[in-house]
Coordinates of C-alpha atoms and ligand atoms in Angstrom, one line a residue:
M1 CA -126.4 -123.6 -75.9
T2 CA -126.8 -119.9 -76.4
S3 CA -129.1 -117.3 -75.0
I4 CA -131.3 -118.0 -78.0
L5 CA -133.2 -120.8 -76.3
N6 CA -136.8 -120.9 -75.2
A7 CA -136.0 -122.0 -71.6
D8 CA -138.7 -121.6 -69.0
L9 CA -137.1 -122.3 -65.6
H10 CA -139.7 -121.1 -63.1
C11 CA -143.3 -122.3 -62.7
H12 CA -145.7 -123.9 -60.2
S13 CA -147.9 -127.0 -60.2
V14 CA -150.6 -128.4 -57.8
V15 CA -147.7 -129.7 -55.7
S16 CA -147.4 -126.1 -54.5
D17 CA -149.7 -123.2 -55.4
G18 CA -150.2 -123.8 -59.1
T19 CA -153.5 -125.1 -60.5
L20 CA -152.1 -127.5 -63.2
T21 CA -150.5 -130.9 -62.7
P22 CA -146.9 -131.4 -63.7
E23 CA -148.1 -133.3 -66.8
D24 CA -150.4 -130.5 -67.9
L25 CA -147.7 -128.0 -67.4
A26 CA -145.3 -130.0 -69.5
A27 CA -147.8 -130.3 -72.3
R28 CA -148.5 -126.5 -72.1
A29 CA -144.8 -125.7 -72.1
K30 CA -144.3 -127.9 -75.2
A31 CA -147.2 -126.4 -77.0
N32 CA -145.8 -122.9 -76.3
G33 CA -142.4 -123.9 -77.8
V34 CA -140.4 -124.4 -74.6
E35 CA -137.2 -126.2 -75.3
L36 CA -135.8 -126.5 -71.8
W37 CA -138.2 -126.6 -68.8
A38 CA -138.0 -126.7 -65.0
L39 CA -140.9 -127.1 -62.5
T40 CA -140.0 -125.0 -59.4
D41 CA -142.6 -125.6 -56.7
H42 CA -142.3 -123.6 -53.5
D43 CA -140.3 -125.4 -50.8
E44 CA -141.2 -128.8 -52.3
I45 CA -139.7 -131.2 -54.8
G46 CA -142.4 -133.9 -54.7
G47 CA -143.3 -133.2 -58.3
Q48 CA -139.9 -133.6 -59.8
H49 CA -140.0 -137.1 -61.0
R50 CA -143.4 -136.6 -62.6
A51 CA -142.2 -133.3 -64.2
A52 CA -139.0 -134.9 -65.6
A53 CA -140.9 -137.9 -67.0
A54 CA -143.6 -135.7 -68.6
A55 CA -141.0 -133.4 -70.1
H56 CA -139.2 -136.3 -71.7
A57 CA -142.5 -137.8 -72.9
Q58 CA -143.0 -134.4 -74.6
G59 CA -139.5 -134.4 -76.1
M60 CA -138.3 -131.5 -73.9
A61 CA -135.0 -131.2 -72.0
Y62 CA -135.5 -130.9 -68.3
L63 CA -133.7 -129.4 -65.2
T64 CA -134.8 -130.3 -61.7
G65 CA -136.2 -127.2 -59.9
V66 CA -137.4 -125.7 -56.6
E67 CA -138.2 -122.2 -55.2
I68 CA -137.1 -121.9 -51.6
S69 CA -138.6 -119.3 -49.2
V70 CA -135.9 -117.3 -47.4
T71 CA -136.0 -114.5 -44.8
F72 CA -133.4 -111.9 -45.5
A73 CA -133.3 -108.4 -43.9
D74 CA -136.8 -109.1 -42.5
T75 CA -138.1 -109.6 -46.0
T76 CA -139.2 -112.8 -47.8
V77 CA -136.8 -113.5 -50.7
H78 CA -137.2 -116.5 -53.0
I79 CA -134.2 -118.5 -54.1
V80 CA -134.6 -120.8 -57.1
G81 CA -132.5 -124.0 -57.3
L82 CA -131.9 -125.8 -60.6
G83 CA -130.1 -129.0 -61.6
F84 CA -129.8 -130.6 -58.1
D85 CA -130.0 -134.3 -57.3
P86 CA -133.7 -134.8 -56.4
N87 CA -132.8 -137.6 -54.1
D88 CA -130.4 -135.5 -51.9
T89 CA -131.2 -136.1 -48.2
R90 CA -130.1 -132.8 -46.8
L91 CA -132.0 -130.8 -49.4
A92 CA -135.1 -132.8 -48.6
E93 CA -134.7 -132.2 -44.9
G94 CA -134.1 -128.5 -45.4
L95 CA -137.2 -128.2 -47.5
A96 CA -139.3 -130.1 -45.0
A97 CA -138.1 -127.8 -42.2
T98 CA -138.8 -124.7 -44.4
R99 CA -142.4 -125.7 -45.2
G100 CA -143.0 -127.1 -41.7
G101 CA -144.5 -123.9 -40.2
R102 CA -147.0 -123.4 -43.0
G103 CA -149.9 -125.2 -41.3
E104 CA -149.7 -123.1 -38.1
R105 CA -149.3 -119.9 -40.1
A106 CA -152.4 -120.8 -42.1
K107 CA -154.4 -121.3 -38.9
D108 CA -153.2 -117.9 -37.6
M109 CA -154.1 -116.3 -40.9
A110 CA -157.6 -117.7 -40.7
E111 CA -158.0 -116.5 -37.2
Q112 CA -157.0 -113.0 -38.2
L113 CA -159.3 -113.1 -41.2
A114 CA -162.2 -114.3 -39.0
Q115 CA -161.6 -111.2 -36.8
A116 CA -161.8 -109.1 -39.9
G117 CA -165.2 -110.6 -40.7
I118 CA -164.2 -113.5 -43.0
P119 CA -164.9 -116.8 -41.2
G120 CA -164.0 -120.3 -42.3
A121 CA -160.9 -119.3 -44.4
Y122 CA -158.7 -122.2 -43.2
E123 CA -161.2 -124.9 -44.3
G124 CA -162.0 -122.8 -47.4
A125 CA -158.3 -122.5 -48.4
L126 CA -157.8 -126.2 -47.8
Q127 CA -160.3 -127.0 -50.6
F128 CA -157.8 -125.5 -53.1
V129 CA -154.7 -127.2 -51.7
G130 CA -153.2 -130.0 -53.9
N131 CA -150.5 -131.0 -51.3
P132 CA -151.4 -130.9 -47.6
A133 CA -147.8 -130.0 -46.7
L134 CA -148.0 -126.9 -48.8
I135 CA -150.7 -124.5 -47.9
S136 CA -149.9 -121.0 -49.1
R137 CA -151.4 -117.5 -49.3
T138 CA -152.4 -118.3 -52.8
H139 CA -154.9 -120.9 -51.6
F140 CA -156.4 -118.3 -49.3
A141 CA -156.6 -115.9 -52.2
R142 CA -158.5 -118.4 -54.3
F143 CA -161.0 -119.0 -51.5
L144 CA -161.6 -115.3 -51.1
V145 CA -162.2 -115.0 -54.9
E146 CA -164.5 -118.0 -55.0
T147 CA -166.6 -116.6 -52.1
G148 CA -166.9 -113.2 -53.8
V149 CA -165.0 -111.2 -51.2
C150 CA -162.6 -110.0 -54.0
K151 CA -162.8 -110.0 -57.8
D152 CA -159.3 -111.6 -58.3
T153 CA -156.3 -112.9 -56.4
S154 CA -154.3 -109.6 -56.9
E155 CA -157.1 -107.8 -55.1
V156 CA -157.0 -110.3 -52.2
F157 CA -153.3 -109.8 -51.7
R158 CA -153.6 -106.1 -51.9
K159 CA -156.5 -105.9 -49.3
Y160 CA -155.8 -108.9 -47.1
L161 CA -152.6 -110.8 -47.4
I162 CA -149.6 -108.4 -47.6
E163 CA -147.8 -106.8 -44.7
G164 CA -150.0 -104.4 -42.8
K165 CA -153.3 -106.1 -43.9
P166 CA -155.6 -108.1 -41.7
G167 CA -154.7 -111.6 -42.9
Y168 CA -150.9 -111.1 -43.0
V169 CA -148.9 -113.3 -40.5
P170 CA -145.2 -112.7 -40.4
H171 CA -143.1 -115.8 -40.9
R172 CA -139.5 -116.8 -40.6
W173 CA -138.4 -119.0 -43.5
A174 CA -135.0 -120.5 -44.3
S175 CA -131.8 -118.5 -44.0
L176 CA -130.1 -117.3 -47.2
G177 CA -127.0 -119.3 -46.5
N178 CA -128.9 -122.5 -45.8
A179 CA -131.0 -122.3 -48.9
V180 CA -128.0 -121.7 -51.1
R181 CA -126.0 -124.5 -49.4
W182 CA -128.8 -127.1 -49.6
I183 CA -129.1 -126.4 -53.4
T184 CA -125.4 -126.2 -54.1
E185 CA -124.4 -129.2 -52.0
A186 CA -127.1 -131.3 -53.8
G187 CA -125.1 -130.4 -57.0
G188 CA -127.4 -127.6 -58.2
M189 CA -127.2 -123.9 -58.9
A190 CA -128.8 -121.3 -56.6
I191 CA -130.5 -118.3 -58.4
I192 CA -132.1 -115.1 -56.9
A193 CA -135.7 -115.2 -58.1
H194 CA -137.5 -112.0 -59.4
P195 CA -135.2 -109.5 -57.6
A196 CA -137.2 -106.4 -58.5
R197 CA -140.1 -107.7 -56.3
Y198 CA -138.4 -107.1 -53.0
K199 CA -138.6 -103.3 -52.6
F200 CA -135.1 -103.2 -51.0
S201 CA -133.1 -100.1 -50.7
A202 CA -129.9 -100.0 -52.8
N203 CA -127.9 -100.9 -49.8
E204 CA -130.1 -103.9 -48.8
E205 CA -130.1 -105.1 -52.4
F206 CA -126.3 -104.9 -52.6
A207 CA -126.1 -106.9 -49.3
L208 CA -128.5 -109.5 -50.8
F209 CA -126.4 -109.9 -53.9
S210 CA -123.0 -109.9 -52.1
E211 CA -124.1 -112.3 -49.4
F212 CA -125.8 -114.6 -51.9
K213 CA -122.5 -114.7 -53.9
A214 CA -120.4 -115.3 -50.8
H215 CA -122.6 -118.3 -49.9
G216 CA -122.0 -119.8 -53.3
G217 CA -125.0 -118.5 -55.3
R218 CA -124.4 -118.3 -59.0
G219 CA -127.4 -116.9 -60.9
V220 CA -130.1 -114.2 -61.0
E221 CA -133.5 -114.1 -62.8
V222 CA -133.3 -111.3 -65.4
V223 CA -136.3 -112.1 -67.6
T224 CA -139.2 -113.1 -65.4
G225 CA -143.0 -112.6 -65.5
S226 CA -142.4 -110.3 -62.4
H227 CA -140.2 -107.8 -64.2
S228 CA -140.9 -105.0 -66.6
A229 CA -138.7 -104.5 -69.7
A230 CA -136.8 -101.7 -67.8
E231 CA -136.1 -104.2 -65.0
Y232 CA -134.6 -106.7 -67.5
V233 CA -132.1 -104.0 -68.3
T234 CA -131.4 -103.2 -64.6
Y235 CA -130.9 -106.8 -63.6
A236 CA -128.9 -107.7 -66.7
A237 CA -126.5 -105.0 -65.5
M238 CA -126.6 -106.4 -61.9
A239 CA -125.8 -109.9 -63.3
K240 CA -122.7 -108.5 -65.0
E241 CA -121.7 -106.4 -62.0
F242 CA -121.8 -109.4 -59.7
G243 CA -120.6 -112.0 -62.1
L244 CA -123.8 -114.0 -62.0
A245 CA -125.4 -116.1 -64.7
A246 CA -128.8 -115.1 -66.0
S247 CA -132.1 -117.0 -65.8
R248 CA -135.4 -116.8 -67.5
G249 CA -138.8 -118.0 -66.2
S250 CA -142.5 -117.1 -66.5
D251 CA -143.4 -117.9 -62.8
F252 CA -146.6 -119.3 -64.3
H253 CA -149.2 -120.5 -61.7
S254 CA -152.5 -120.8 -63.5
P255 CA -154.2 -120.1 -66.8
D256 CA -156.9 -118.1 -64.9
E257 CA -154.5 -116.0 -62.8
S258 CA -151.1 -115.6 -64.5
H259 CA -150.4 -112.8 -66.9
T260 CA -147.4 -114.5 -68.4
D261 CA -147.8 -117.9 -70.0
L262 CA -145.1 -120.6 -70.1
G263 CA -142.4 -119.9 -72.8
T264 CA -143.8 -116.5 -73.9
L265 CA -141.3 -114.0 -72.4
P266 CA -138.6 -112.2 -74.4
L267 CA -135.4 -114.1 -74.8
L268 CA -132.5 -113.3 -72.4
P269 CA -130.5 -110.2 -73.5
G270 CA -127.2 -111.0 -75.2
Q271 CA -123.8 -110.7 -73.5
L272 CA -125.0 -112.6 -70.4
T273 CA -124.1 -116.1 -69.5
P274 CA -127.4 -118.1 -69.4
V275 CA -127.7 -120.4 -66.4
W276 CA -128.2 -123.3 -68.7
E277 CA -124.8 -122.9 -70.2
L278 CA -123.3 -123.6 -66.8
L279 CA -125.8 -126.5 -66.1
A280 CA -125.2 -128.3 -69.4
E281 CA -124.1 -131.4 -67.7
R282 CA -127.2 -131.4 -65.5
I283 CA -129.7 -131.1 -68.3
R284 CA -131.4 -134.4 -68.9
H285 CA -132.4 -134.9 -72.5
P286 CA -135.2 -137.2 -73.6
A287 CA -132.6 -139.5 -75.2
A288 CA -130.8 -139.9 -71.9
V289 CA -133.8 -141.2 -69.9
Ligands
AMP1 P1 -146.6 -117.8 -49.4 O1 -145.4 -118.6 -49.8 O2 -147.6 -118.7 -48.7 O3 -146.2 -116.6 -48.7 O4 -147.3 -117.3 -50.8 C1 -146.5 -116.6 -51.7 C2 -147.2 -116.7 -53.1 O5 -148.3 -115.9 -53.1 C3 -146.3 -116.3 -54.2 O6 -145.5 -117.4 -54.6 C4 -147.3 -115.9 -55.3 O7 -147.7 -117.1 -56.0 C5 -148.4 -115.4 -54.5 N1 -148.4 -113.9 -54.4 C6 -147.6 -113.1 -53.7 N2 -147.9 -111.8 -53.9 C7 -148.9 -111.8 -54.8 C8 -149.7 -110.7 -55.4 N3 -149.5 -109.5 -55.1 N4 -150.7 -111.1 -56.3 C9 -150.9 -112.4 -56.5 N5 -150.2 -113.4 -56.0 C10 -149.2 -113.1 -55.1
MN2 MN1 -146.5 -118.9 -55.8
MN3 MN1 -141.5 -116.2 -56.0
MN4 MN1 -142.6 -118.6 -58.2

C-alpha cells in the first residue's frame, strides 16, 4: 500500500464522545470513499467488534483502534493505538484504569459549574452519554448547547471547560510509557495524536517525541482534522526527523459538530512511511473475516 490511500484512522462513536453508532460511522466512511478505517474511541475498545463487522459488511478494510488519554508534562496528550489484539487483557485493564476516574471528575465539574450559576450539569450531561463508563467534557458541552448557555460546543470549551475556566477539573490520566506499552504489547502500533494541539514549547515537544520513541512508539498523525496545511508540513518534517511513520485521520465526532468529515482530508504527503504500510499484516480485509 502506498500513501495514495483513503485511510481514516481516527474517529469517535457513541461508545465514547461521538454521536453516531459504529455502524453509522462505517456507512458514512464508505460513502465518503474511505478504503481503510479505524474507530478510535477514547479510553475504550467496547465498539471494536461492531466496527470491524460493520466495516467488513461495507467492504472496507479495518484496523482496531483506540485513543488513550495520557498526562505528559502536566498536559493531556492523546496516544492513538492501531492494529492491537482487541482481546488483550492488559490493554483492557489499562483502559479500565484510565477511564475509571471520569465519573468523579464529572461530578466535580458539575459542582464547579453549579457554583458558576449552571445547575444540574451532571444529570444533563448524562443524557448525552452513550456509554456510562465514558462521560467526557464533550457530553457537558452538548448539555450547555442544548440549554442555550452557549451557541456551539467550541464556545462551551472556550468559556467553561478548558484550563482556567469555571468547569475545568485537572485530571491525571495514564502515563506515556504505560499507554505506549499497553498498545505495543497487545501487538499494535502507538501513534502521537494531533501533536499541534498541545501548545508545548520546542523543548517539551522534543521531550514528548523522544520519550515516546524510547518507549516504543512508532507513528505520528500528520494529516488530521486538528492540523492546518502548514502543520501538515511541520509534522511531516518531525516524522522524518524522529523516524516515525505517518498517520491520517479526521477525528470525526458528529455531523453537527465536526468540521472535518470522514475520509475528506488531503492525502498524506509523499516521502513518508504511512502507518498502514507497517501494519499490513494487522489489516483485516473483508475477505479474511
Ligand atoms: P475529555 O477526554 O473528557 O477531557 O474530553 C476531551 C474531548 O473534548 C476531546 O476528545 C474533544 O472531543 C473535545 N474537545 C476538546 N477541546 C475542544 C474544543 N476546544 N472544542 C470542541 N471540542 C473539544
Ligand atoms: Mn473526543
Ligand atoms: Mn484527541
Ligand atoms: Mn479523537
